[in-house]
CSV table of C-alpha atoms and ligand atoms in Angstrom, one decimal:
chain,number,residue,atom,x,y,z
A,1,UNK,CA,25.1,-34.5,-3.7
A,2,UNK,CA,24.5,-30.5,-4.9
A,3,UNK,CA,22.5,-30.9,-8.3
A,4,UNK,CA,22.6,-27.7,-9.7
A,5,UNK,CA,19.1,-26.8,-10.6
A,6,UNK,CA,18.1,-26.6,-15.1
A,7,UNK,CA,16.3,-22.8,-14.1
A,8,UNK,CA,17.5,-19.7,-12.2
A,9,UNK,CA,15.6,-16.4,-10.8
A,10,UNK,CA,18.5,-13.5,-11.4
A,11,UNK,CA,17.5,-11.3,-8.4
A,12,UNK,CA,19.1,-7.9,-9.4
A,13,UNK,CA,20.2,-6.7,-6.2
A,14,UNK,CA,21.3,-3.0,-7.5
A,15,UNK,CA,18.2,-3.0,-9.3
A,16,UNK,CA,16.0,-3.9,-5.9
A,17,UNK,CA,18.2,-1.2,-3.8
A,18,UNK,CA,17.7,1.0,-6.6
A,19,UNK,CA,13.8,0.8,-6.5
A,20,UNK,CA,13.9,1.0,-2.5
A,21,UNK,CA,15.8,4.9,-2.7
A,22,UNK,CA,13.9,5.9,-5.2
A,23,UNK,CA,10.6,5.0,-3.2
A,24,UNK,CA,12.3,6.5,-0.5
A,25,UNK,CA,12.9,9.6,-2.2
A,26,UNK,CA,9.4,9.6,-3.3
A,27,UNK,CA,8.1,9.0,0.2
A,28,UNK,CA,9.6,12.5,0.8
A,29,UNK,CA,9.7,12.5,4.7
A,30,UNK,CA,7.8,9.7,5.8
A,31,UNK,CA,10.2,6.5,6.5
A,32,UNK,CA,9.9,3.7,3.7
A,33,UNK,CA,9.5,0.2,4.6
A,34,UNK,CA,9.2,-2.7,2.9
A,35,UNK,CA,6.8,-5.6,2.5
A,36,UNK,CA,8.4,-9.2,1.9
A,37,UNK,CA,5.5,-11.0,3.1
A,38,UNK,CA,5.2,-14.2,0.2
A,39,UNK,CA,8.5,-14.8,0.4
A,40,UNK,CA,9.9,-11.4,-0.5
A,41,UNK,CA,7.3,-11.7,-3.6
A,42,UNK,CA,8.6,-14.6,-4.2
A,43,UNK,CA,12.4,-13.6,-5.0
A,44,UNK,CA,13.4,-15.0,-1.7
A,45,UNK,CA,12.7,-13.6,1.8
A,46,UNK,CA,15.8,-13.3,3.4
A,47,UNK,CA,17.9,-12.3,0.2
A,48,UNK,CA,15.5,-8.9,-0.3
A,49,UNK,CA,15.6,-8.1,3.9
A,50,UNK,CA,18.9,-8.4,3.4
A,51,UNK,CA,20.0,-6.6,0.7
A,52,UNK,CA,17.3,-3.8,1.7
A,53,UNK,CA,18.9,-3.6,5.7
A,54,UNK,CA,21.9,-2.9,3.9
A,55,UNK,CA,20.9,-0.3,2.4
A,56,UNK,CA,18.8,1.2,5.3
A,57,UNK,CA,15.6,-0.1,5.0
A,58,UNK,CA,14.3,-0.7,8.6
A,59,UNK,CA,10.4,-1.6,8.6
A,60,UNK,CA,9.8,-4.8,7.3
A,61,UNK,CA,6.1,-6.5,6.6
A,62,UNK,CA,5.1,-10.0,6.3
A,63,UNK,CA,2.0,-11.9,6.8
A,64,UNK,CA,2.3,-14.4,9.3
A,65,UNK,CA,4.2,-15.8,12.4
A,66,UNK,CA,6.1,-18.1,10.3
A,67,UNK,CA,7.0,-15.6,7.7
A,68,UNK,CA,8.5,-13.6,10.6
A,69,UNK,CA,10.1,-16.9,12.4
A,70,UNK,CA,12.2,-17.0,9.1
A,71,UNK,CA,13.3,-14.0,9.2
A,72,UNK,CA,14.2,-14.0,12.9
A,73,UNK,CA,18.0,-14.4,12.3
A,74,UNK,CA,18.2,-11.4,10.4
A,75,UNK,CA,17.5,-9.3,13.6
A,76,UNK,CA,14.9,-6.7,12.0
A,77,UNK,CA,12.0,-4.1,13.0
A,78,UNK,CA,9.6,-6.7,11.8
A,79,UNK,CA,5.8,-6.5,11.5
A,80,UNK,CA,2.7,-9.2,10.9
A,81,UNK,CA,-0.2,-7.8,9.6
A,82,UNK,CA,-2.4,-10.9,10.3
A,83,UNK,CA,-2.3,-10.2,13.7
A,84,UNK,CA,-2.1,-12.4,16.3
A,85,UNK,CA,-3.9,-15.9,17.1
A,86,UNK,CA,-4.1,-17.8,20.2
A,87,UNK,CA,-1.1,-20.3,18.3
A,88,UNK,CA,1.3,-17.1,17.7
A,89,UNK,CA,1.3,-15.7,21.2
A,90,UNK,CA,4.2,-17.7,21.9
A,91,UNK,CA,5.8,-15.9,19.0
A,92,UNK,CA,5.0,-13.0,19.5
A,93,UNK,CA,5.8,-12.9,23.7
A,94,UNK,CA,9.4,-13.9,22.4
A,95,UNK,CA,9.6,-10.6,20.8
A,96,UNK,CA,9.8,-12.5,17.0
A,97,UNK,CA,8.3,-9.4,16.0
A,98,UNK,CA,5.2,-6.7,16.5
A,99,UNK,CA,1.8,-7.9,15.8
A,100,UNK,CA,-0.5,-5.6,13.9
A,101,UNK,CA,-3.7,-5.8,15.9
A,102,UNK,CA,-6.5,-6.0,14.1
A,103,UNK,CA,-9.5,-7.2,15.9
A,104,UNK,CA,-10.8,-6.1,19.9
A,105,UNK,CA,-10.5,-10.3,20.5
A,106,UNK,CA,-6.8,-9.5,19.1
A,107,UNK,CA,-6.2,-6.7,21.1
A,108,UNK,CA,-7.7,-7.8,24.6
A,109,UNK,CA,-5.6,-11.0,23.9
A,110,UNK,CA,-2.4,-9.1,23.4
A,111,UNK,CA,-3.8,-6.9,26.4
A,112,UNK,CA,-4.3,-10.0,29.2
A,113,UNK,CA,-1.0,-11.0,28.2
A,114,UNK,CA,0.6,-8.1,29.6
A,115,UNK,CA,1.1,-6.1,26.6
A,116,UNK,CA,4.3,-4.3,25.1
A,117,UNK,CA,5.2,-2.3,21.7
A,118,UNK,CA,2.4,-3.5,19.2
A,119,UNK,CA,0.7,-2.0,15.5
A,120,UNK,CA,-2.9,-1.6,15.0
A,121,UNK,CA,-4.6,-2.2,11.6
A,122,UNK,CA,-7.5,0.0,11.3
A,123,UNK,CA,-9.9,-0.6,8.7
A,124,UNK,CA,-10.9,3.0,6.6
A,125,UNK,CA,-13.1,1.5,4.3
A,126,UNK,CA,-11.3,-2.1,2.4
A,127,UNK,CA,-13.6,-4.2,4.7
A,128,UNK,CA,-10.8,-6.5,5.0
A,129,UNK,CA,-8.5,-6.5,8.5
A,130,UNK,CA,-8.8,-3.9,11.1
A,131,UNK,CA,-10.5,-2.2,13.7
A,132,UNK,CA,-13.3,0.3,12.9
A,133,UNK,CA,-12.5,3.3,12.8
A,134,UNK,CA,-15.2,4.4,15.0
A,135,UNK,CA,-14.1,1.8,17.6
A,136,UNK,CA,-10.9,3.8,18.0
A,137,UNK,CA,-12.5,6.8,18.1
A,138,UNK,CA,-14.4,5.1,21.2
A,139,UNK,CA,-11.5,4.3,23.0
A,140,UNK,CA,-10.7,1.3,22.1
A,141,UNK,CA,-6.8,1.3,21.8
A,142,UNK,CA,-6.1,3.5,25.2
A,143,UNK,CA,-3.2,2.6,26.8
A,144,UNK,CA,-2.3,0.0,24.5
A,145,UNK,CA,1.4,0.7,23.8
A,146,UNK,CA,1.2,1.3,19.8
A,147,UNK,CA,4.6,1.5,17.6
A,148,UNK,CA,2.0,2.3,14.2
A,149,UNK,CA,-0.9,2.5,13.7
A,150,UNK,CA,-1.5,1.1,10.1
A,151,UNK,CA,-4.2,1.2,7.7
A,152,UNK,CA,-4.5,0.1,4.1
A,153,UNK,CA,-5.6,1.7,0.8
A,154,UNK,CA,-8.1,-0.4,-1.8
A,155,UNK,CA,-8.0,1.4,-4.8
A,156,UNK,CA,-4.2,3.1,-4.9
A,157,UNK,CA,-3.4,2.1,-8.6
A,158,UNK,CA,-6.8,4.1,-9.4
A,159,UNK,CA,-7.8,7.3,-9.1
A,160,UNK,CA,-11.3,6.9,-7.5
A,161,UNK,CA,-12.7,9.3,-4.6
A,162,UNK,CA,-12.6,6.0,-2.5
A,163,UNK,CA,-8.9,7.2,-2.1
A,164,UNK,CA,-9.6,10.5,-0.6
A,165,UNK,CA,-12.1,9.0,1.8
A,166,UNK,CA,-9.7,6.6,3.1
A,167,UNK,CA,-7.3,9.0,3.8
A,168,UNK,CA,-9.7,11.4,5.3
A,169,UNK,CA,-11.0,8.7,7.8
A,170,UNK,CA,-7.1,7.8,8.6
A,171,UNK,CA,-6.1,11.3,9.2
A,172,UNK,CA,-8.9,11.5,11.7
A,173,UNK,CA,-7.3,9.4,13.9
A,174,UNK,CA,-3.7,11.7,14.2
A,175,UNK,CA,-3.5,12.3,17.9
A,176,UNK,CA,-6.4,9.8,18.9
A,177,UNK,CA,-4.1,7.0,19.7
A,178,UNK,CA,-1.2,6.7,21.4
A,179,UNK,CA,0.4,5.8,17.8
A,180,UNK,CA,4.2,6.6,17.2
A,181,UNK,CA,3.7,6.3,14.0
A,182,UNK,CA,0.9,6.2,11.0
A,183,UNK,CA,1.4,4.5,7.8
A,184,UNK,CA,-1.4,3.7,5.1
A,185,UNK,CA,0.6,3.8,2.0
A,186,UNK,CA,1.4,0.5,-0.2
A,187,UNK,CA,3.2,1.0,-3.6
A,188,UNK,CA,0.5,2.9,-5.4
A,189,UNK,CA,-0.4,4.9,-2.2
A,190,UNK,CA,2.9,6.1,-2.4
A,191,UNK,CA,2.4,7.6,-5.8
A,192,UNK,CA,-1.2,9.6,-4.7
A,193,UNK,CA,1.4,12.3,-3.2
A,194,UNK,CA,2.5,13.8,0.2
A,195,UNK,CA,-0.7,13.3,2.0
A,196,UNK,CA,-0.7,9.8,1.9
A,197,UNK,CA,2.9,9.3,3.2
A,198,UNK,CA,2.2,10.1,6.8
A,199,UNK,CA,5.3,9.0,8.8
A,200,UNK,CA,6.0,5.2,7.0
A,201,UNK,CA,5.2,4.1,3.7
A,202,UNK,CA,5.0,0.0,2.8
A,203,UNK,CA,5.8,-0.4,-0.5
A,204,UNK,CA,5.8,-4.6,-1.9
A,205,UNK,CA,5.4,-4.7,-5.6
A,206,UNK,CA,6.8,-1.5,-6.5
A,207,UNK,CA,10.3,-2.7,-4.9
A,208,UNK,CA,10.0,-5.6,-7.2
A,209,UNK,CA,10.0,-3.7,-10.1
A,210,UNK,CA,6.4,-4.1,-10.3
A,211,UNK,CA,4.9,-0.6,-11.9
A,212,UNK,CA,1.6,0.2,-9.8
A,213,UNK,CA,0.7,3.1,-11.5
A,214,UNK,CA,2.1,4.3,-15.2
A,215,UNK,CA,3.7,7.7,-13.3
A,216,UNK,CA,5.9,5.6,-11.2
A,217,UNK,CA,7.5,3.4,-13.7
A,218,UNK,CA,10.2,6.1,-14.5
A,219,UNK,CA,11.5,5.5,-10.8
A,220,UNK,CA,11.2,1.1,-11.3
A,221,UNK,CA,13.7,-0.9,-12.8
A,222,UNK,CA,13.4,-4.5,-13.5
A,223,UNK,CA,14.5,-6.5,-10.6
A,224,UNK,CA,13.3,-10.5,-11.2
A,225,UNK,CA,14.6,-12.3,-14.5
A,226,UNK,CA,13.8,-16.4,-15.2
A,227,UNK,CA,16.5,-18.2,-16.9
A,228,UNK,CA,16.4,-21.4,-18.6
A,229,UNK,CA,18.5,-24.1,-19.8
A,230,UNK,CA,17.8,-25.7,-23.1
A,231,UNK,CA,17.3,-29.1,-23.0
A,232,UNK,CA,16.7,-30.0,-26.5
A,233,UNK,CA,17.6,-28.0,-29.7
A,234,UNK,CA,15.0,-29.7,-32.6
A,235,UNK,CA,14.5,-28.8,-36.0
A,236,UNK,CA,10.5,-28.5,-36.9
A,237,UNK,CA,9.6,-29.3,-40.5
A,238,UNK,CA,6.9,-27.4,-42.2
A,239,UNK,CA,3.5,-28.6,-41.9
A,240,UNK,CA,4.6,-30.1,-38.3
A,241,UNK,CA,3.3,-28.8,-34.8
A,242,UNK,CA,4.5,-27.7,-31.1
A,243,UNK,CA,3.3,-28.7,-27.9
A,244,UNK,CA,0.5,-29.4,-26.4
A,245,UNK,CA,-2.8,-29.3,-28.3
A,246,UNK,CA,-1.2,-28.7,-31.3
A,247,UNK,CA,-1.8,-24.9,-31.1
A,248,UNK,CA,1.6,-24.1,-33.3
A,249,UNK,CA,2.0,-25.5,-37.0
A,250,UNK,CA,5.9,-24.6,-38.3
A,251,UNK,CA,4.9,-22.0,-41.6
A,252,UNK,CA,8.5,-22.8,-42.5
A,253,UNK,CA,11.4,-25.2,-41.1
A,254,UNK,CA,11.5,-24.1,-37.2
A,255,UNK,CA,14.5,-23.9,-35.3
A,256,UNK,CA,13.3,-25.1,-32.0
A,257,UNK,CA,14.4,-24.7,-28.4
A,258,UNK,CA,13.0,-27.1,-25.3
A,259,UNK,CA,13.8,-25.3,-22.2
A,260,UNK,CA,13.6,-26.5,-18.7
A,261,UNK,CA,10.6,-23.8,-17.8
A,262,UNK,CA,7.1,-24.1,-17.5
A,263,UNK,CA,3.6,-23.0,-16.0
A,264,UNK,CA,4.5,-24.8,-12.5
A,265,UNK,CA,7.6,-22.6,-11.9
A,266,UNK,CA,5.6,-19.2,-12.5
A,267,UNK,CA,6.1,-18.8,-16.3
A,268,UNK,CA,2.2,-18.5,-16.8
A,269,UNK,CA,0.4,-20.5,-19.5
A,270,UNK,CA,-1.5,-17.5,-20.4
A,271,UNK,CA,1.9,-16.5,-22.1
A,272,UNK,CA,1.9,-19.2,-24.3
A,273,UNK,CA,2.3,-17.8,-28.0
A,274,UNK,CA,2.7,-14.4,-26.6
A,275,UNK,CA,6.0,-14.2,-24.5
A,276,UNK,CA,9.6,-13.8,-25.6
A,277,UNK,CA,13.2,-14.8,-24.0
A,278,UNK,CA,15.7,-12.3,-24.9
A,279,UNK,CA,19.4,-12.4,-25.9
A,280,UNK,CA,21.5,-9.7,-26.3
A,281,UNK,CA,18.7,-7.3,-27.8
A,282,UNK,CA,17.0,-10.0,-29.7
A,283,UNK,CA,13.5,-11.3,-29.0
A,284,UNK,CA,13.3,-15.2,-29.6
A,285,UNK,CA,9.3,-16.2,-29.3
A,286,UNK,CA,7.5,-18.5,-27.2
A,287,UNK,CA,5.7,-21.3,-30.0
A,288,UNK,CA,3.0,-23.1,-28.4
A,289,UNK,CA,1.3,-23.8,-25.3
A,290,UNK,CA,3.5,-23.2,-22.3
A,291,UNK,CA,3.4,-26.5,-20.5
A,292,UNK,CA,4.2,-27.6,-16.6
A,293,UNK,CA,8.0,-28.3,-17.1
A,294,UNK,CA,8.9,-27.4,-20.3
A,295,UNK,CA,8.6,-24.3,-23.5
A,296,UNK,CA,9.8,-24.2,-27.0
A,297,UNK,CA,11.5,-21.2,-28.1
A,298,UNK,CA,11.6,-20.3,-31.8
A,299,UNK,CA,15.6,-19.7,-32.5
A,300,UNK,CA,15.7,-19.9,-35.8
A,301,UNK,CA,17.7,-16.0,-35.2
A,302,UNK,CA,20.3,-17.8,-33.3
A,303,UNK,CA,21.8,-20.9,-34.8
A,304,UNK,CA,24.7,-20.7,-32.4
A,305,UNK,CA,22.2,-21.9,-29.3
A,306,UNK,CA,22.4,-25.2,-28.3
A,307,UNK,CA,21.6,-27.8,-25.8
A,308,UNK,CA,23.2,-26.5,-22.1
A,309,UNK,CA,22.4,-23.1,-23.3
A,310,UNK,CA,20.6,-20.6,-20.6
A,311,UNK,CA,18.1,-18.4,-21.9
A,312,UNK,CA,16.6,-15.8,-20.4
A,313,UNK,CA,13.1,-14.9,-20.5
A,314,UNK,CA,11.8,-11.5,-20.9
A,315,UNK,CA,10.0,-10.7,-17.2
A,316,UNK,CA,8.9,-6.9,-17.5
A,317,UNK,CA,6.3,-7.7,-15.1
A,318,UNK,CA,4.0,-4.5,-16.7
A,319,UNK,CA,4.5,-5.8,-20.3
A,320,UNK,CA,3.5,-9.4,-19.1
A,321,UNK,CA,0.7,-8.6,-17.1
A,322,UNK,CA,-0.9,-6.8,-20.2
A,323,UNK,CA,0.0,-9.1,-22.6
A,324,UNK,CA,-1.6,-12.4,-20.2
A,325,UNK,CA,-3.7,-10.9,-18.4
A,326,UNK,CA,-2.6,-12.1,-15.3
A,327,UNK,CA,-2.0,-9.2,-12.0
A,328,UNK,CA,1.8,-8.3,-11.5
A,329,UNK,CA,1.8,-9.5,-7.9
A,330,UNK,CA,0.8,-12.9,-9.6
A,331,UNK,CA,3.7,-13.4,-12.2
A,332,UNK,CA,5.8,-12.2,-9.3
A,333,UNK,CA,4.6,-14.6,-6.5
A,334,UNK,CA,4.0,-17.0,-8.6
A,335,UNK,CA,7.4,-18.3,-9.1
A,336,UNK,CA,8.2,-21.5,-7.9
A,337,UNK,CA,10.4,-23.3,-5.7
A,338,UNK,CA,12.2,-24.8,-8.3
A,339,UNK,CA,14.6,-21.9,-9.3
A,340,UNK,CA,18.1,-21.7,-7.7
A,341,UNK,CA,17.7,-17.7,-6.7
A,342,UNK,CA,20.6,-15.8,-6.5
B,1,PLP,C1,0.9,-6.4,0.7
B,1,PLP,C2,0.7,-5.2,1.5
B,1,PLP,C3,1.4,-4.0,1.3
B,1,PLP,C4,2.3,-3.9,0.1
B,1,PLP,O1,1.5,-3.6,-1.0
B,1,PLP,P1,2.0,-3.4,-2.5
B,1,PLP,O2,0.8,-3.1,-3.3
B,1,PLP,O3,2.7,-4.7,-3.0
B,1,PLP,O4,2.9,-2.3,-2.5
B,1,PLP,C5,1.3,-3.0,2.2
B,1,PLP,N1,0.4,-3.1,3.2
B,1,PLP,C6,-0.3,-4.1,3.4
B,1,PLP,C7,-1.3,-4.2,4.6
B,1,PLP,C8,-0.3,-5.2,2.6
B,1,PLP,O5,-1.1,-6.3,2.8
């Protein structure tokens, strides 16, 4: 028996395609990739590799082994930036995808086992994977058969001098390694200008819509939407309260909707009181403390709502993350298994 599920993530493919040229564009002549590591940031792995091979995308990120088994089918140039443990050799040897090396254990493992097309991390100053860069400098990739040679930015979304020393300690590397490739650039890198593009950018949240810095989010559109059914439509006397804790007293009679949404699909509690669902150019407020399953709408605007109804929530993941506080990559990855996606 198919159930269909009471909440949906709209996935706007155009939207996601749209984001991926226009980071492309802005990559000038370096290559842009894509990261779909967390399950395509959560709008569903294979749907976004998918869509984005489509349209030309051919560098693909995750994190692990069994991000990259999943994706197998699909054929791709796929890279895992956690490297490679003794338990993904096997993975790896079946050509699954290229490991970004990022320890001398890592790469005198991958080494012993024969070798073949592999990346590098190097690590210019995150303190988080990768080589040093001095260890390069002494040698330590010759001969190793490197596709790119990758390292990662820790302050892109600021402007701090920690960027510039990065990408002076990366660019020391050019002709050192037998690289193919460099790439340091996430989203935000991608933004800091042509220096930073070298040959392959790696852009994640900005793909998602996600706006890492303000200048880029003339290029973004909005590509992840929650939708809700309402369960319950309830009228809220004066005087009476919503949800949990009591934190919402009607001023006046409410018009109330339930719907099938809460804090363990994503939709944050921090946005209880503060978010919105949206139909057709009205905002209809979130009343309340957001709970696991469950939110009340105020549509009192909208008398023509009623139980079945979907209702979408308003996901401008910049607007959100100021308003909750909580990171973009969070409301994004966040989102639960319990959507259908589509
Ligand atoms: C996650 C990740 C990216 C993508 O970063 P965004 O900030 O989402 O664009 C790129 N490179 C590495 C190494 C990452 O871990």
């Amino acid at each position: 028996m198919d159930i269909s599920a009471p909440l949906r993530l709209r996935v706007d493919r155009d939207a996601l395609v749209a984001n991926w040229q226009a980071l492309d564009r802005l990559s000038g002549r370096a290559a842009c990739g894509a990261a779909v590591k967390a399950n395509g940031y959560g709008l569903g792995a294979t749907l976004v590799a998918e869509t984005l091979a489509d349209a030309g995308c051919r560098d693909f990120f995750v994190a692990s082994w069994a991000e990259a088994l999943a994706l197998a089918p699909l054929g791709l140039s796929l890279c895992v930036l956690h490297g490679l443990r003794q338990e993904d050799m096997a993975a790896a040897k079946a050509g699954v995808a290229r490991p970004a090396l990022s320890t001398p254990e890592q790469i005198a493992r991958w080494r012993e086992s024969g070798g073949g097309a592999c990346d590098v991390m190097v690590d210019t100053g995150m303190n988080r994977l990768g080589v040093s860069v001095d260890a390069v400098a002494e040698g330590l990739l010759d001969g190793l058969e490197i596709d790119t040679l990758l390292s990662h930015l820790a302050c892109a979304d600021e402007d701090v001098p920690m960027n510039a020393r990065q990408l002076a300690a990366f660019a020391g590397l050019k002709g050192r390694t037998t690289a193919r490739r460099m790439s340091l650039a996430n989203s935000a890198g991608i933004g800091l200008g042509e220096d930073y593009h070298f040959d392959l950018t790696r852009p994640g949240l900005a793909l998602y819509g996600g706006v890492p810095r303000p200048d880029m989010a003339a290029h973004l559109r909005q590509v992840a939407r929650p939708e809700a059914q309402i369960l319950q439509r309830r009228q809220v006397p004066a005087g009476e309260t919503v949800g949990y804790n009591a934190t919402w007293t009607a001023p006046v009679e409410t018009q109330v909707a339930i719907v099938n949404l809460g804090y363990a699909d994503g939709y944050r509690r921090a946005l209880s009181g503060l978010g919105v669902a949206l139909l057709e150019g009205e905002s209809l407020p979130v009343i309340g403390r957001v709970s696991m399953d469950l939110t009340a709408i105020d549509v009192s605007a909208r008398p023509d709502l009623a139980e079945g109804d979907w209702l979408a929530m308003d996901y401008d993941l910049a607007q959100a993350s100021t308003l909750s506080g909580v990171s973009q990559y969070e409301l994004l990855t966040g989102l639960g298994q319990r959507f259908g996606r589509g």
